[in-house]
Short mmCIF file of C-alpha atoms and ligand atoms in Angstrom, two decimals:
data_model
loop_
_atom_site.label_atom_id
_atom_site.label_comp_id
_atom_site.label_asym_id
_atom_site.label_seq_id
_atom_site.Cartn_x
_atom_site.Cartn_y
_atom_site.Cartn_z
CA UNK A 26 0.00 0.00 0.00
CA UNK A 27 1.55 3.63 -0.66
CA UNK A 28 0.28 5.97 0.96
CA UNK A 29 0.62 9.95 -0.12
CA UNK A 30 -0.44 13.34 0.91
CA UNK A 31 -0.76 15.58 -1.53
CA UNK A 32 -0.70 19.56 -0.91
CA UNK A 33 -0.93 22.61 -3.31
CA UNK A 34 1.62 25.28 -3.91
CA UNK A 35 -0.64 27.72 -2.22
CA UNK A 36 -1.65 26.37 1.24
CA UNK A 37 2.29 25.18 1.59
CA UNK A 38 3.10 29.04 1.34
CA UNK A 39 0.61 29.69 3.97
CA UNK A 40 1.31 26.61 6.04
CA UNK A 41 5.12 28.03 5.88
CA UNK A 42 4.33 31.21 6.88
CA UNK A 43 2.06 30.17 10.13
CA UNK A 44 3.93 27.13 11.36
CA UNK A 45 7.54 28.57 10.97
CA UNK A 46 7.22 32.36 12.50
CA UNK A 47 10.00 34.52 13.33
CA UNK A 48 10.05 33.27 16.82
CA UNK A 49 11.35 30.10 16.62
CA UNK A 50 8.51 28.22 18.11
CA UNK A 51 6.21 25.61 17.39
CA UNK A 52 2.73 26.33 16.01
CA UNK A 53 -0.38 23.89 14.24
CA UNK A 54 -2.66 24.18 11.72
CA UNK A 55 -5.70 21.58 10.40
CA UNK A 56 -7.09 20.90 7.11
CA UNK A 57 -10.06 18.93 5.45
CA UNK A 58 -8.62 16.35 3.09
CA UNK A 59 -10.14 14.95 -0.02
CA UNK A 60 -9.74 11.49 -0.43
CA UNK A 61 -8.51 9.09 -3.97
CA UNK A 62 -8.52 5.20 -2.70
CA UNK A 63 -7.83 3.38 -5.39
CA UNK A 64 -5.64 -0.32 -5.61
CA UNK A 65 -2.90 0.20 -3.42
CA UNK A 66 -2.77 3.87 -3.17
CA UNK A 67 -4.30 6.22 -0.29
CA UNK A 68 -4.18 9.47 -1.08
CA UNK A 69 -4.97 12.16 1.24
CA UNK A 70 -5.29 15.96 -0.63
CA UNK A 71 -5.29 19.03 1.39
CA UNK A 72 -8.74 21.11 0.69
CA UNK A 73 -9.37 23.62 3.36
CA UNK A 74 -7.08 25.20 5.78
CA UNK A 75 -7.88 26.22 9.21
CA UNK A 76 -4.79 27.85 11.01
CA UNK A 77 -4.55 28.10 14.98
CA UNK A 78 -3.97 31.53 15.98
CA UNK A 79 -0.47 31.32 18.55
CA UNK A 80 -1.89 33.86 20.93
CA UNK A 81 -4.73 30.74 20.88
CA UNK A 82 -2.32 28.22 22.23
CA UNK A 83 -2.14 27.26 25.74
CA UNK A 84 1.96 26.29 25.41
CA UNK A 85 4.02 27.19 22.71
CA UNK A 86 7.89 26.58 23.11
CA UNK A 87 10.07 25.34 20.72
CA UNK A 88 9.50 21.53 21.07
CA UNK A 89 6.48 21.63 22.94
CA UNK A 90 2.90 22.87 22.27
CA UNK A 91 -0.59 22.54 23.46
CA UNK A 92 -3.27 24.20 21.70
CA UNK A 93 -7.88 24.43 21.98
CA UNK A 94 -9.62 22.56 19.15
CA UNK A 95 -13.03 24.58 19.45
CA UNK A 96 -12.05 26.00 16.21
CA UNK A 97 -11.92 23.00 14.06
CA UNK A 98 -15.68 21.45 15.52
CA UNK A 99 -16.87 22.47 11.98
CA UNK A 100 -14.36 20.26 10.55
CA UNK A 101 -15.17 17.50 12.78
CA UNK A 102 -19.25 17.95 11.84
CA UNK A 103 -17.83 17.88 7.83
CA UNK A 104 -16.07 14.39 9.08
CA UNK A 105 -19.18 12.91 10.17
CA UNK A 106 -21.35 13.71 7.24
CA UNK A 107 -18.62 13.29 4.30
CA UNK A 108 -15.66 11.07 3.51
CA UNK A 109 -13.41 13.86 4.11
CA UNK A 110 -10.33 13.35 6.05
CA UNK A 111 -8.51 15.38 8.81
CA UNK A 112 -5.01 16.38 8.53
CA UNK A 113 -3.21 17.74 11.88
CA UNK A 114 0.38 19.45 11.13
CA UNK A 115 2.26 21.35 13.28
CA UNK A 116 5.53 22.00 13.28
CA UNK A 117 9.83 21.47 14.39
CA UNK A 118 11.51 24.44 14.08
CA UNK A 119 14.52 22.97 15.61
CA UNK A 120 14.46 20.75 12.84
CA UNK A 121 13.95 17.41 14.65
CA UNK A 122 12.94 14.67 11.80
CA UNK A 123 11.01 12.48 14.30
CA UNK A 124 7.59 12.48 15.95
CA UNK A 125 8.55 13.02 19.79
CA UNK A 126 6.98 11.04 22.48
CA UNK A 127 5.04 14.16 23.39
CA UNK A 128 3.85 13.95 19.85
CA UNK A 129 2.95 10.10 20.30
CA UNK A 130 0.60 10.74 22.60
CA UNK A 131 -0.96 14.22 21.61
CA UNK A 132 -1.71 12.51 18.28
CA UNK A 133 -3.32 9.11 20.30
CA UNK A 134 -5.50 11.90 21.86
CA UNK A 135 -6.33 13.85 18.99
CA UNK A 136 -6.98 11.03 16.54
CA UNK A 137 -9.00 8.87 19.30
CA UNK A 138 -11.29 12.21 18.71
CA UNK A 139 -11.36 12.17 15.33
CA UNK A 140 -12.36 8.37 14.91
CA UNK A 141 -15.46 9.35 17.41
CA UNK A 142 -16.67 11.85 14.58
CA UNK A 143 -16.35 9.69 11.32
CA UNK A 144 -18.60 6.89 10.28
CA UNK A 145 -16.04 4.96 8.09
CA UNK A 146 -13.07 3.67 9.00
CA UNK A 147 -10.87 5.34 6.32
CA UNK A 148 -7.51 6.69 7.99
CA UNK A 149 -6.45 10.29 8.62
CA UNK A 150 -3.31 12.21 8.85
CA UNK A 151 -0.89 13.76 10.94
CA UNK A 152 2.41 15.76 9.69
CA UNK A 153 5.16 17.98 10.99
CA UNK A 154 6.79 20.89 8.91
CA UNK A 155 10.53 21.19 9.11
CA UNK A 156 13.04 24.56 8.32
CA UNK A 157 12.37 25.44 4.95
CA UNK A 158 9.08 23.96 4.36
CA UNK A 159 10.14 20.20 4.44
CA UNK A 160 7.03 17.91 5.36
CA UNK A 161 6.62 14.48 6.97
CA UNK A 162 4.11 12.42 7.96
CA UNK A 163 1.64 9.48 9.21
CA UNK A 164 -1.09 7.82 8.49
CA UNK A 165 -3.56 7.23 11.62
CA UNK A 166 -5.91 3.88 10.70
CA UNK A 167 -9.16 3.39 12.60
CA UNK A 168 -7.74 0.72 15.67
CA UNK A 169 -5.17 4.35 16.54
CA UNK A 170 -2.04 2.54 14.77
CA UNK A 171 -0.03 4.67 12.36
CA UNK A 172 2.05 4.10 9.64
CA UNK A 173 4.70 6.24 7.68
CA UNK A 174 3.81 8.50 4.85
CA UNK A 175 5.46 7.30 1.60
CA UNK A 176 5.60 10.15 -0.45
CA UNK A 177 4.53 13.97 0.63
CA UNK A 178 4.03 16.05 -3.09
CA UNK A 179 3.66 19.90 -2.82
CA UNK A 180 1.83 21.05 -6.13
CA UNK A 181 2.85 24.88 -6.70
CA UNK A 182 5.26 26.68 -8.90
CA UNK A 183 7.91 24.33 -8.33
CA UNK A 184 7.18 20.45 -7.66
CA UNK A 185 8.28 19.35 -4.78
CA UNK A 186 8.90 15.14 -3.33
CA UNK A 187 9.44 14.40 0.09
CA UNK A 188 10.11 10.87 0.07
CA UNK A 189 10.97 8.09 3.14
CA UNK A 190 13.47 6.87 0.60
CA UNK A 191 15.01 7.17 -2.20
CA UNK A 192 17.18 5.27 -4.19
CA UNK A 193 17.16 4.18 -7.08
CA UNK A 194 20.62 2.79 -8.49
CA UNK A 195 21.77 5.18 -11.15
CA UNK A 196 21.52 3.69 -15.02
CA UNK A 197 24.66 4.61 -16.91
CA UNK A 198 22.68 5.87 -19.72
CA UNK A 199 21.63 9.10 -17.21
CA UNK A 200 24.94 10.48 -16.53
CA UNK A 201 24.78 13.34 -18.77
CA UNK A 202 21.19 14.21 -17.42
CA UNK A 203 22.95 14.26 -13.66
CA UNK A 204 26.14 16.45 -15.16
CA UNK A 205 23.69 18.74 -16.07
CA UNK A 206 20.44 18.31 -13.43
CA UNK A 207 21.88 16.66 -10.35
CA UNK A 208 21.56 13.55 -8.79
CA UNK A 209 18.21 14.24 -7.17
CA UNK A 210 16.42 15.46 -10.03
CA UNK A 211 17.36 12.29 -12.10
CA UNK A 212 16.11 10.37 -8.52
CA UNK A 213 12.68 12.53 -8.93
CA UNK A 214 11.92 11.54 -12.75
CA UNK A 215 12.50 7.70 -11.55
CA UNK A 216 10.37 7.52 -9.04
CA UNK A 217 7.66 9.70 -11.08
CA UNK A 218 4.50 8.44 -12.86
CA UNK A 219 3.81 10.56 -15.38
CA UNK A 220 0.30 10.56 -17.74
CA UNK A 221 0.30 11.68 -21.10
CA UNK A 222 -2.65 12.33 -22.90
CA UNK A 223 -2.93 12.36 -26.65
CA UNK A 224 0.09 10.41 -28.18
CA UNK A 225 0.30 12.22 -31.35
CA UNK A 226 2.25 15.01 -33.03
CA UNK A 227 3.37 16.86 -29.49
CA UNK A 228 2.52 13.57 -27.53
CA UNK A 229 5.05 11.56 -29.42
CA UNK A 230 8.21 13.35 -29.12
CA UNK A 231 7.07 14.10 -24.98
CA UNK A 232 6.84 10.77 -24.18
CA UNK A 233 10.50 9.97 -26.28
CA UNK A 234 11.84 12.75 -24.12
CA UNK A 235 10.30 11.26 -20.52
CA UNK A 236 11.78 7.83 -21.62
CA UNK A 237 15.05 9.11 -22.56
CA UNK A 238 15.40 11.18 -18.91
CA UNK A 239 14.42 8.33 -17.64
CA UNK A 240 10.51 8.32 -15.82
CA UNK A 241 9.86 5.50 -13.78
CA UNK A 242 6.32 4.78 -15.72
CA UNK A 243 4.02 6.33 -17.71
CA UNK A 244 0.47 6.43 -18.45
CA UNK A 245 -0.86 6.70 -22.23
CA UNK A 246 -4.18 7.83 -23.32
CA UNK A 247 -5.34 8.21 -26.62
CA UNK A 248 -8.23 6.39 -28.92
CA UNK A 249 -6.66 6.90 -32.26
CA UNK A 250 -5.35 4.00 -34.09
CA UNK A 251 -2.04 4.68 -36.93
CA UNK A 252 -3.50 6.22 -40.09
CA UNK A 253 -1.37 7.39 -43.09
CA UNK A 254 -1.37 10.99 -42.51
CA UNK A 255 0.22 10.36 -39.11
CA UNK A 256 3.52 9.38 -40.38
CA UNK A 257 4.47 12.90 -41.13
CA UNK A 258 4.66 13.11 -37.62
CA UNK A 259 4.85 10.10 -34.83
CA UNK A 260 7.69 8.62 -33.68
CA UNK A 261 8.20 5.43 -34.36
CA UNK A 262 5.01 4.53 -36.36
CA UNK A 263 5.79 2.87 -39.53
CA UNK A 264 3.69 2.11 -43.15
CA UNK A 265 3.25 -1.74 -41.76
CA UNK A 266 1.34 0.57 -38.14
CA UNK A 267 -0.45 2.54 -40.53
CA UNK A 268 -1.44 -0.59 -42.53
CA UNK A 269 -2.76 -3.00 -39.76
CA UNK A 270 -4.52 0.07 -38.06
CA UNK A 271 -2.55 -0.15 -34.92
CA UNK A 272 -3.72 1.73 -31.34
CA UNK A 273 -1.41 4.79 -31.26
CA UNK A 274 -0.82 4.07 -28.13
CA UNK A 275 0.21 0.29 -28.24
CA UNK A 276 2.60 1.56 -31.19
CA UNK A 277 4.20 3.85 -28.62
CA UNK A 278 4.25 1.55 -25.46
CA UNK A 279 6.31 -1.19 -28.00
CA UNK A 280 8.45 1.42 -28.82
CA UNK A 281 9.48 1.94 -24.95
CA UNK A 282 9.86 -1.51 -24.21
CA UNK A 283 12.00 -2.24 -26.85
CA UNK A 284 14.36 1.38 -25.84
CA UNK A 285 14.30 -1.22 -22.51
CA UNK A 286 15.49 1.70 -20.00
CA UNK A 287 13.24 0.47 -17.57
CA UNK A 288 9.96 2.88 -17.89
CA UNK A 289 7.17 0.98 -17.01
CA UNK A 290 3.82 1.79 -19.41
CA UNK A 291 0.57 1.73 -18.70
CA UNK A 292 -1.66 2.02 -22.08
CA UNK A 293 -5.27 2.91 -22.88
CA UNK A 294 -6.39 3.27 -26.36
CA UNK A 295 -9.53 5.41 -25.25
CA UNK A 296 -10.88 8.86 -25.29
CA UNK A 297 -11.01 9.81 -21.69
CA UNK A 298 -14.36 10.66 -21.49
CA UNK A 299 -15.41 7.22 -22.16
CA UNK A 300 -12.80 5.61 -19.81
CA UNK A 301 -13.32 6.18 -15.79
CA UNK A 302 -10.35 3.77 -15.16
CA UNK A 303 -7.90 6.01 -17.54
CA UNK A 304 -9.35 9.05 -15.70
CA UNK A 305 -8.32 7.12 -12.06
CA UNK A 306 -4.28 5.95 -13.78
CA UNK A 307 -4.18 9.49 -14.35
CA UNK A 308 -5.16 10.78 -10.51
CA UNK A 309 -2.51 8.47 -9.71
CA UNK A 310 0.01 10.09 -11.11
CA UNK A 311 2.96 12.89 -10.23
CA UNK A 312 2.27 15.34 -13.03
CA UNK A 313 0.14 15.23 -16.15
CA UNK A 314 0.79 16.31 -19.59
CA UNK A 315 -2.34 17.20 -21.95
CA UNK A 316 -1.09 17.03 -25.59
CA UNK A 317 -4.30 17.28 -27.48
CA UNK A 318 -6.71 19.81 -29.81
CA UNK A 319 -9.88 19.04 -28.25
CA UNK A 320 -11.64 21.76 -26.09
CA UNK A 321 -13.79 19.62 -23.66
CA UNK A 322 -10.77 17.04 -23.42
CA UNK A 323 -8.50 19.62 -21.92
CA UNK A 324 -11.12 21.26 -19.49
CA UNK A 325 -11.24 17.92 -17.86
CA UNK A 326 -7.71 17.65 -17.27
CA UNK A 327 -7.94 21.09 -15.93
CA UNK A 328 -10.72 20.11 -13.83
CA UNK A 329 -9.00 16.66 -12.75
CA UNK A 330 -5.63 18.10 -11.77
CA UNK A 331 -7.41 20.86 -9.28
CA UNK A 332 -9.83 18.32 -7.40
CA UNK A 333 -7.17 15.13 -6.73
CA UNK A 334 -3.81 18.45 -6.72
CA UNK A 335 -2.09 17.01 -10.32
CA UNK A 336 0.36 19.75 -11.93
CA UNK A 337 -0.78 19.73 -15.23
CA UNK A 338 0.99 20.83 -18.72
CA UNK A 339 -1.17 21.58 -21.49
CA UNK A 340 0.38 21.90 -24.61
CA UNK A 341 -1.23 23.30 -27.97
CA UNK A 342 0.30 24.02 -31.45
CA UNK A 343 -2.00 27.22 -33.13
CA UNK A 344 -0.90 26.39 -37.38
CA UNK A 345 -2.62 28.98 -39.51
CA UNK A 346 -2.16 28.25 -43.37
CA UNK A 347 -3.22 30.56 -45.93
CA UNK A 348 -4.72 28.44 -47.92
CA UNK A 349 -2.04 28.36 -50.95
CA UNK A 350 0.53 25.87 -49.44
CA UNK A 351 1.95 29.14 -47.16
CA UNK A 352 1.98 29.83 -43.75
CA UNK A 353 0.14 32.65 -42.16
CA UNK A 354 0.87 32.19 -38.20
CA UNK A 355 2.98 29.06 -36.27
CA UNK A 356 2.61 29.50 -32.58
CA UNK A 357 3.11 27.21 -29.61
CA UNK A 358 1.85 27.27 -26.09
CA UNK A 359 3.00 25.59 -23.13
CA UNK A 360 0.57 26.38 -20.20
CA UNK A 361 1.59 25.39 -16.87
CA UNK A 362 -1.48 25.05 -14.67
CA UNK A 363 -0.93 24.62 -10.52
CA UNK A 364 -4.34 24.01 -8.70
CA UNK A 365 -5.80 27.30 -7.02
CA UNK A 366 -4.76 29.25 -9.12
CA UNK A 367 -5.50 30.21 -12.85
CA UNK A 368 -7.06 27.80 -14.83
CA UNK A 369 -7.26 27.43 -19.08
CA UNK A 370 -10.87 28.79 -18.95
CA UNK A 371 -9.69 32.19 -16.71
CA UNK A 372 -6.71 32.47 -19.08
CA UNK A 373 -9.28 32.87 -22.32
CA UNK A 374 -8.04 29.31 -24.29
CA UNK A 375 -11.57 28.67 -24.28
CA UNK A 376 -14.91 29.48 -23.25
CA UNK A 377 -17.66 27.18 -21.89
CA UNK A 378 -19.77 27.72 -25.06
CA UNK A 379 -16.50 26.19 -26.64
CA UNK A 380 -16.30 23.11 -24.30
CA UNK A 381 -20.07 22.39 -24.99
CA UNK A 382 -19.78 22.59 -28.86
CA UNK A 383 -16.35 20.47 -28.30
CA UNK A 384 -18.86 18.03 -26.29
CA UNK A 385 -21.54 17.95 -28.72
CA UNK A 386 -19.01 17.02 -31.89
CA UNK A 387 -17.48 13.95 -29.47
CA UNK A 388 -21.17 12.98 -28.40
CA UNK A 389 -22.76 12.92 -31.66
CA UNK A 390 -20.33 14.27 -35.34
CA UNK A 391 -23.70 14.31 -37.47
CA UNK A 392 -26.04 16.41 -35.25
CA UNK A 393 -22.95 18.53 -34.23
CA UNK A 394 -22.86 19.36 -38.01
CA UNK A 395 -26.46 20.15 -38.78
CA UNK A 396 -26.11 22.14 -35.50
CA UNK A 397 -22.99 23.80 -37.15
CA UNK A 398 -25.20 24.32 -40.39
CA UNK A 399 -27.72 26.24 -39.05
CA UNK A 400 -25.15 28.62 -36.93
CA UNK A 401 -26.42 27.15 -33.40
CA UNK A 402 -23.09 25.94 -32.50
CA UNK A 403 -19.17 26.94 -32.27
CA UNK A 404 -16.60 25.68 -35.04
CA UNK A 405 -14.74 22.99 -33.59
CA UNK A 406 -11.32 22.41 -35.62
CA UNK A 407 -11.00 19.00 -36.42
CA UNK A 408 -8.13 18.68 -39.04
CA UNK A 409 -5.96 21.23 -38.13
CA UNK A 410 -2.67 21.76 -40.25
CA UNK A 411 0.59 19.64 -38.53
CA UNK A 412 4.32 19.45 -38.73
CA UNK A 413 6.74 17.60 -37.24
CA UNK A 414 9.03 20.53 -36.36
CA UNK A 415 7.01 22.43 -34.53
CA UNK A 416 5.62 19.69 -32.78
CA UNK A 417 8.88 18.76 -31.68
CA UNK A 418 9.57 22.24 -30.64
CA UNK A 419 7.02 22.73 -28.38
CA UNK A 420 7.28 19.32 -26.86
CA UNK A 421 11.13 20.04 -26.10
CA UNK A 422 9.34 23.22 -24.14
CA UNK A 423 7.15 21.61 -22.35
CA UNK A 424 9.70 18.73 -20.97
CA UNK A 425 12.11 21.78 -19.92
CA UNK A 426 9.73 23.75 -18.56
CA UNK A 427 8.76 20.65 -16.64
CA UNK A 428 12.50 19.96 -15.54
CA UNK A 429 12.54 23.96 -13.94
CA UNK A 430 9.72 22.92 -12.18
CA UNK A 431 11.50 19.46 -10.62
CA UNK A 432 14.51 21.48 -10.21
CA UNK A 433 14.61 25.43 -11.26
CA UNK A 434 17.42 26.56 -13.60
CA UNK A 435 16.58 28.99 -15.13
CA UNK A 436 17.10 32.88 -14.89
CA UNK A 437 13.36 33.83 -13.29
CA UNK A 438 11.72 32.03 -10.55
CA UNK A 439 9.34 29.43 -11.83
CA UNK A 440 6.01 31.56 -11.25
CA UNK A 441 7.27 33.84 -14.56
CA UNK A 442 6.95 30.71 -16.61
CA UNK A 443 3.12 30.27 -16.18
CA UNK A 444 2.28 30.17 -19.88
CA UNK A 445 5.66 30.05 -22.61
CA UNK A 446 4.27 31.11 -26.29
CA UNK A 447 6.89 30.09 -28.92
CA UNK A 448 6.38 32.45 -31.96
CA UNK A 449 7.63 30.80 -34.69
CA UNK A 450 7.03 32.75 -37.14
CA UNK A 451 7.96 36.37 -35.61
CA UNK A 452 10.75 33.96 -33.67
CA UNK A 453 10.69 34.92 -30.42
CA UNK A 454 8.91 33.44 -26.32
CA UNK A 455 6.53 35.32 -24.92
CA UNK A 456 6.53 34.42 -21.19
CA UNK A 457 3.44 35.21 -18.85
CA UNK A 458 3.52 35.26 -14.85
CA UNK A 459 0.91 33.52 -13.02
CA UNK A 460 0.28 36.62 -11.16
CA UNK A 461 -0.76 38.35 -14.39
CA UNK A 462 -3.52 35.83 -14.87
CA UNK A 463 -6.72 35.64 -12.92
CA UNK A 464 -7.35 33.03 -10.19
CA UNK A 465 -10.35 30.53 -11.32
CA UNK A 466 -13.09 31.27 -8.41
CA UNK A 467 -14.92 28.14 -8.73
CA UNK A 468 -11.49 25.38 -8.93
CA UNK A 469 -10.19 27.45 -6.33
CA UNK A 470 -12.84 25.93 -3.70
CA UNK A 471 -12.37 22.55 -5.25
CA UNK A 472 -8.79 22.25 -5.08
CA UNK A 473 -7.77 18.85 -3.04
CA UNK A 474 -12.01 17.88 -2.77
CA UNK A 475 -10.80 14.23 -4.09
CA UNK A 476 -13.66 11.77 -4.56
CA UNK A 477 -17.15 13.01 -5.05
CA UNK A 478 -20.11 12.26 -6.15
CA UNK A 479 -20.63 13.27 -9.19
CA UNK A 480 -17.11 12.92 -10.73
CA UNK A 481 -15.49 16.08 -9.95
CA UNK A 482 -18.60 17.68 -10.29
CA UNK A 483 -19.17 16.45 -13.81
CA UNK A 484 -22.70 14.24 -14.04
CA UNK A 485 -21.33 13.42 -17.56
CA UNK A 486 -18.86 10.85 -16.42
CA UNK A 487 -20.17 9.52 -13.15
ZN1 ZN B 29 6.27 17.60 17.52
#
């Protein structure tokens, strides 16, 4: 079983900022956790945040601190009429890496409460914040035992691991990587599952460049099997692929066995609004990359990656020909998107009148097109110009911009890399700050909700 607690960018800064004050003493906070149980995995994800005031605390010292819960009895009342877990972090200034005995038994206390509350027996969480933002924790199961969080992930404008071990024995083929990215980012993209969905012309060269740095597995999503106008632009598909109609993505997963550097792949040839079990691979994973055209397919990635806290890069490729064999426009996009923050909709890639038209060609092509006919629906581009270079351009973007986030290089801190617009044919990046985009109100009180009913809040896939 691996268990993981998930937190976003955001409530890390303010977590920081309460439990490590200028005084050099301890200091707790709670949160509401959304849940993902799914196989093996237990996933607890931050939601809501509710700090304890230090003038509030009965003790606070440096290793010692006791503290009045009447401010979290609406989270226990949530706890008794949701699945929603509790998380209780506090923190070690002094740096200690342990739970103290003091700690042992505060935590008996407090989660003996919490287990009077709930109706299920699904396990809650208890962490401590080190110098410099550095979390561990524990898992608290239903008879009061505990056992060690695996992996702690901080979602924000860098991507952050804290892990009870790692070690992974270090492949020849990724000593240049480490020359150039350091031992512990080459540990990072081991131990990462990664998701990529669409496995076409920006898809393709991604997922060559994941395998090549050397990601410890990888989810592929895309319903599409080889056709001859695809060879202009997939790696490794071939004439005899095209032929025999072969699932893009079994094409792909072949082709990363046979490189044989280890990456574990996880294939589904299906659109993921028809597949609930490619849209619960994809929860499961460290980051996810959207590499697709279609409107309603990247609003649900947008959607996914705030409720279950995914970072999520969307890539897009805008072509415009001029209809005589010449190019009018070639621009590229790489949007990173951190949950609680901006989203594609509140940075105007699309509108909701787009994701419904987008919805209506995928539900039904033939009415979408009378529809289209009479004017009472949106254009949806469906055979959009492609090459190869561009593709590859953009993809190379996207897996850099993904390596600053693992491990920041480069001039700017990573929060001035929100969206990167290659201009191909002016020739110049346009970069835009996350601050210069507006926060999307309604993800913003979903981020970390988890499992719900419906489907993060879409009836459509329930
Ligand atoms: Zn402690």
């Amino acid at each position: 079983m691996a268990l993981q607690l998930r937190i976003s960018g955001l409530h890390h800064e303010v977590l920081k900022q309460h439990l490590l004050p200028a005084d050099g003493r301890e200091a707790v906070a709670v949160a509401l956790c959304g849940r993902y149980n799914s196989g093996g995995n237990k996933i607890l994800m931050v939601h809501d945040l509710t700090l304890i005031p230090h003038n509030e605390c009965y003790t606070r010292e440096w290793d010692l601190l006791c503290w009045p819960t009447e401010r979290i009895i609406p989270y226990f009342e949530r706890i008794s009429k949701t699945d929603l877990a509790i998380l209780k972090i506090h923190s070690h200034p002094g740096g200690y890496e342990k739970f103290s005995n003091v700690d042992d038994k505060s935590d008996h206390e407090f989660f003996d409460s919490v287990f009077g509350w709930t109706t299920n027996n699904e396990p809650h969480v208890s962490a401590v914040m080190l110098p410099e933002g550095k979390i561990f924790g524990r898992f608290f199961f239903n008879d009061l035992h505990h056992e060690p969080i695996d992996n702690v992930s901080i979602v924000g404008d860098i991507i952050h691991h804290y892990k009870k071990k790692n070690s992974h024995i270090i492949d020849e083929f990724a000593m240049r990587t480490i020359q150039a990215f350091g031992e512990k980012t080459y540990q990072a993209l081991k131990s990462m599952t990664v998701g990529v969905v669409g496995c076409s012309g920006t898809g393709s060269p991604l997922i060559e460049q994941l395998v090549r740095l050397g990601i410890g597995k990888i989810v592929l999503i895309d319903p599409d099997t080889v056709e001859f106008k695809n060879l202009n632009r997939i790696l490794h598909t071939t004439i005899e692929s095209a032929k025999n109609h072969a699932p893009k993505v079994d094409v792909i997963a072949k082709a990363i066995k046979s490189i044989g550097l280890g990456t574990e792949v996880i294939p589904f040839q299906t659109n993921l609004y028809d597949s609930i079990d490619s849209l619960q691979s994809l929860i499961a994973c460290d980051a996810v990359f959207g590499c697709m055209d279609s409107v309603d397919g990247r609003h649900l990635l947008n959607q996914l990656c705030s409720f279950y806290l995914i970072p999520y890069f969307d890539l897009g490729v805008k072509l415009e020909a001029d209809g005589n064999g010449g190019v009018e426009k070639i621009c590229a996009t790489v949007h990173y998107i951190q949950p609680g923050k901006s989203s594609l909709l509140t940075r105007g890639q699309y509108t909701m009148e787009d994701v419904r038209a987008a919805g209506q060609y995928r539900r039904n092509p033939g009415e979408y097109e009378n529809l289209r006919k009479e004017a009472y629906i949106k254009n949806v581009n469906v055979n959009n110009p492609a090459v190869i270079s561009v593709n590859m351009q953009i993809a190379s973007h996207a897996i850099n911009e993904f390596l600053n986030r693992i491990h920041p290089y480069k001039c700017d801190h990573p929060s001035q890399y929100a969206a990167g617009t290659i201009d191909i044919t002016e020739g110049y990046i346009v970069n835009v700050a996350e601050s210069d985009f507006e926060t999307d109100p309604y993800l913003r009180k979903k981020i970390g909700r988890g499992d719900i009913v419906p489907f993060i809040e879409m009836p459509e896939l329930s």
